[in-house]
Amino acid sequence: MKVLVPIKRVIDYNVKVRVKADNSNVDLANVKMAINPFCEIAVEEAVRLKEAGTATEVIAVSIGDKSCQEQLRTALALGADRAIQIDTDQNLDSINVAKLLQKVVEEEQPQLVILGKQAIDSDNNQTGQMLAALTGMPQGTFASAVSVDGDKVNVTREVDGGLQTIALNLPAIVTTDLRLNEPRYASLPNIMKAKRKPLDVKAAADFGIDLTSRTNLVKVTPPAERQAGIIVESIDELVEKLKNEAKVIS
Amino acid sequence: MSILVFAEHDNSQLKADTLKTIAAAQAIGGDIHLLVAGHNCQAVADAVSKVNGVSKVLVADNAAYEHQLAENISLLVTELAADYTHIIATALTTGKNFMPRVAALLDVAQISDIIAVESSDTFVRPIYAGNAIATVQSLDSKKVITVRPTGFDAVATDGSAEIVALDKVTDAGISSHVSEELSVSERPDLGAASVVISGGRGMQNGDNFKLLDGIADKLGAAIGASRAAVDAGFVPNDMQVGQTGKIVAPDLYIAVGISGAIQHLAGMKDSKVIVAINKDAEAPIFQVADYGLVADLFDALPELESKL
């Protein structure tokens, strides 16, 4: 079966972001960018399904300007077979991302779409669920285990109280949690090979979808700074401070 | 304005975070209705009917809703949405799961994880693991919102709302529940506890987490963990505090053997008082800790337990 993996180019997870002085957004000029960690897990899962003989083809797709081709090449180096870039320089709401992906799903007819559960920049946690709604597919979100079984896929999900396993009719949407797998590193030969793998570019405007933003980013501010604390010398001092100064224990 | 709030529950008990979500709904203002969808969930309906500021409780009691599968719940909520300007759920795993599906079925954007309400269409939410705070205006006619419970104070429970049973059942029939493995704990719920003590990689193994038990008992605390501790298999994942785990804001948060990576801080830096115990004086956790103790946790923890 065919597996589609949408991926997102985001700020590297180790970078501490700065808010722009005019509070219009965060400053992404000259910061290190990378494939969203949850998307990397999605690619790894798809590649493992291929290695297990379950999947026949893995297609990576990303929406953004030319720079996201870098992340698509990374996905190809990790084992995806081909890539699609949906070219746009617009900043899209999840609903519009999901609508573009819906068109890709209609065209490619994958049996499984694996996405990350959230992007570490917008922290929305929406796209997979929205894509599932638009395509009418069932969804297995926050997956920590995935097993395809005939015309169904069993997904173990990380939920508040523990784990839950559900069975979904294929085709289905899965979104990855951190514990689904440990992504591999791309080897140099695979990075070289990835340069020759097909990467199609399609203009977002050609999909005939109204991509007008449904939200208006009014402002972005830095979070309230915490007051610098003190270093205590002993447990006795700590307990005394918590009791008498902070008054959080009695 | 009329607001539909989804009640989080396990068919027998209402989750306390719903009371905070209702506070967010009150901040928006308008007539507030609650939806209880589940199976054999009358006790929950009775409980929420007493929540302040709620005028009506809609109860959808059917086997199709027992495990709150996103496919079935989203159809129900989308159908009810015709009568509401705002549809709101708590940003816990159930709400996060089905609400974007509702938003897409309604063809609107969703505003996730709000921590404050500016007006009926403008909300405040953290982005970039809480390292920036965005004020976002929704331009859609219907607002689909999830609420981060730590941003709001729980409303009181001395009201009395009318309970209305819904008889129509929406069953998509494309997914089913197989099994669940829930953690059993006598301790307070991590999200609701006023004191949380968390262990990180420095705990070295799962057995050492027992060192936290006695302290947690004495303080009535919940026990949390960093991602490193969960990934290393020391403790189950539902104990994870952070950007991708649970967001907590207790009165007292004690971080033991946790370095304080951005992703962990995202889940706890709104705690009132933060204590860090770490043997590395350079650990980033000390930059947010109100009280820091540079010490080996294997010496510090037994001593702390004995002094409480």
XYZ file of C-alpha atoms in Angstrom, chain B residues 57-305:
249
model
C -26.907 20.116 29.971
C -27.308 18.044 26.818
C -26.814 14.331 27.380
C -25.984 11.964 24.538
C -25.956 8.556 26.182
C -25.209 5.773 23.753
C -22.732 2.927 23.281
C -21.427 4.785 20.200
C -20.001 7.452 22.508
C -18.630 5.190 25.239
C -14.972 5.663 24.358
C -15.479 9.072 22.819
C -14.103 8.050 19.450
C -13.353 11.192 17.460
C -15.297 10.003 14.399
C -18.565 9.645 16.328
C -18.239 12.571 18.740
C -17.266 15.015 15.996
C -20.414 14.214 14.015
C -22.531 14.812 17.099
C -20.858 18.086 17.992
C -20.951 19.313 14.386
C -24.681 18.666 14.265
C -25.286 20.541 17.515
C -23.001 23.379 16.408
C -25.743 24.958 14.285
C -27.172 26.558 17.432
C -23.910 27.936 18.844
C -21.417 30.690 18.135
C -18.637 29.062 20.163
C -17.773 25.391 20.567
C -15.288 24.773 23.342
C -13.459 21.770 24.759
C -10.635 21.261 27.209
C -7.179 20.785 25.686
C -6.813 17.264 27.087
C -6.340 14.231 24.862
C -10.063 13.780 24.128
C -10.645 17.415 23.177
C -7.433 17.627 21.191
C -8.504 14.511 19.329
C -12.011 15.365 18.145
C -12.176 19.188 18.094
C -10.058 19.797 14.959
C -12.297 17.251 13.266
C -15.295 19.365 14.260
C -13.587 22.522 13.001
C -12.881 20.935 9.619
C -16.429 19.615 9.294
C -17.652 23.156 9.993
C -14.991 24.556 7.636
C -13.485 26.879 10.239
C -10.057 27.336 11.787
C -9.497 26.152 15.346
C -7.812 28.153 18.070
C -5.929 25.617 20.222
C -4.916 25.731 23.846
C -6.012 29.248 24.805
C -4.788 30.639 28.132
C -6.801 33.885 28.142
C -9.835 35.468 26.508
C -9.462 39.031 25.175
C -12.909 39.269 23.625
C -15.477 36.972 22.028
C -13.273 36.545 18.951
C -9.749 37.204 20.245
C -7.756 34.777 22.349
C -4.289 34.365 23.795
C -2.266 31.191 23.301
C 1.331 30.060 23.729
C 3.372 29.084 20.673
C 6.940 27.756 20.246
C 6.762 25.649 23.414
C 5.552 28.637 25.410
C 8.485 30.837 24.375
C 6.132 33.290 22.694
C 2.576 34.301 23.453
C 0.297 34.945 20.474
C -2.892 36.975 20.482
C -5.088 35.561 17.742
C -8.349 36.816 16.330
C -10.702 34.315 14.754
C -12.334 35.626 11.580
C -14.721 32.680 11.269
C -18.401 32.969 12.125
C -18.129 30.032 14.519
C -15.259 29.785 16.952
C -13.889 26.330 17.682
C -11.606 26.556 20.688
C -9.695 24.312 23.063
C -8.796 25.654 26.487
C -5.603 25.046 28.438
C -6.992 24.437 31.917
C -4.012 25.906 33.777
C -4.964 29.320 32.325
C -8.267 29.547 34.209
C -9.687 29.103 37.709
C -12.378 26.470 38.234
C -15.954 27.709 38.570
C -18.065 26.779 41.603
C -20.623 23.993 41.637
C -23.756 25.287 43.292
C -25.983 25.874 40.296
C -28.796 23.827 38.826
C -29.142 23.465 35.077
C -31.850 21.737 33.103
C -30.867 18.293 31.765
C -32.014 17.417 28.245
C -31.487 13.971 26.745
C -30.480 13.813 23.073
C -31.823 10.787 21.287
C -30.205 11.035 17.880
C -27.120 8.860 17.525
C -24.231 9.640 15.183
C -22.114 6.561 14.547
C -19.592 6.824 11.715
C -18.847 3.092 11.944
C -15.261 3.425 10.736
C -13.402 2.997 14.018
C -13.735 0.899 17.125
C -12.275 0.658 20.585
C -10.087 -2.385 21.225
C -8.593 -2.020 24.686
C -7.049 0.324 27.170
C -4.299 0.232 29.717
C -4.820 2.935 32.296
C -2.354 3.803 35.019
C -3.778 3.283 38.478
C -2.690 5.726 41.114
C -3.854 6.791 44.537
C -2.198 10.139 44.073
C -3.893 13.314 42.897
C -4.294 13.846 39.157
C -1.145 15.397 37.701
C -3.045 18.204 35.997
C -5.008 19.144 39.104
C -2.471 18.602 41.924
C -1.375 21.636 43.941
C 2.066 20.094 44.429
C 3.975 18.156 41.773
C 7.322 16.442 42.222
C 8.982 15.305 39.003
C 12.008 13.184 38.262
C 14.255 13.276 35.240
C 17.134 11.373 33.751
C 19.085 11.982 36.937
C 16.867 9.443 38.697
C 18.893 6.807 36.788
C 16.200 4.114 36.828
C 12.552 3.406 37.518
C 13.157 1.974 40.993
C 14.680 5.230 42.165
C 11.372 6.971 41.495
C 10.329 5.331 44.778
C 12.498 7.985 46.442
C 9.807 10.466 45.396
C 6.938 8.467 46.916
C 7.494 9.384 50.548
C 7.860 13.078 49.719
C 4.781 12.987 47.504
C 2.837 11.298 50.318
C 3.837 13.950 52.827
C 3.012 16.818 50.471
C -0.089 15.290 48.875
C 1.739 15.674 45.600
C 1.384 14.100 42.188
C 4.487 12.581 40.606
C 5.581 13.696 37.149
C 8.551 13.061 34.907
C 10.598 14.572 32.140
C 10.630 13.121 28.656
C 14.091 11.700 29.274
C 12.748 9.677 32.189
C 9.792 8.434 30.166
C 11.876 7.588 27.100
C 14.345 5.703 29.252
C 11.411 3.600 30.448
C 11.672 4.712 34.099
C 7.965 5.607 34.239
C 4.879 5.482 31.950
C 4.323 8.240 29.401
C 1.178 9.624 31.030
C 3.466 11.045 33.721
C 5.317 13.238 31.245
C 5.254 16.974 31.900
C 6.154 19.198 28.949
C 5.298 20.618 25.561
C 4.084 17.260 24.358
C 3.010 15.812 27.672
C 0.907 17.377 30.375
C 0.880 21.084 31.132
C 0.818 21.728 34.875
C 0.787 24.879 36.962
C 0.751 23.769 40.606
C 1.521 25.952 43.616
C 4.761 24.047 44.079
C 6.746 22.183 41.428
C 9.813 20.255 42.537
C 12.132 19.218 39.695
C 14.581 16.515 40.681
C 17.389 15.487 38.369
C 15.820 17.442 35.498
C 18.094 19.655 33.409
C 15.291 21.943 32.252
C 15.127 21.588 28.462
C 12.852 24.048 26.595
C 10.336 21.263 26.029
C 10.079 20.454 29.740
C 9.865 24.084 30.825
C 6.917 24.490 28.426
C 4.933 22.185 30.666
C 5.673 23.647 34.093
C 7.027 27.177 34.026
C 3.700 28.699 35.048
C 3.958 26.937 38.406
C 3.774 29.359 41.314
C 6.949 28.210 43.036
C 9.590 26.087 41.352
C 12.224 24.145 43.271
C 15.128 22.500 41.488
C 17.383 19.842 42.944
C 20.248 19.041 40.621
C 23.918 18.299 41.075
C 24.828 20.325 37.985
C 24.940 23.978 39.015
C 24.845 24.977 35.332
C 21.573 23.174 34.581
C 19.090 25.519 32.841
C 16.401 24.549 35.364
C 18.110 26.862 37.897
C 17.274 29.844 35.673
C 13.560 29.389 36.329
C 13.726 27.921 39.843
C 12.722 30.101 42.783
C 14.759 27.864 45.052
C 17.620 25.820 43.784
C 19.656 23.251 45.655
C 22.864 22.007 44.090
C 23.134 18.525 45.518
C 23.128 14.843 44.667
C 19.475 13.836 44.610
C 20.291 10.504 46.274
C 21.421 12.419 49.362
C 18.882 15.216 49.112
C 15.687 13.224 48.634
C 15.861 11.035 51.779
C 16.836 14.105 53.782
C 13.979 16.150 52.348
C 11.538 13.354 53.160
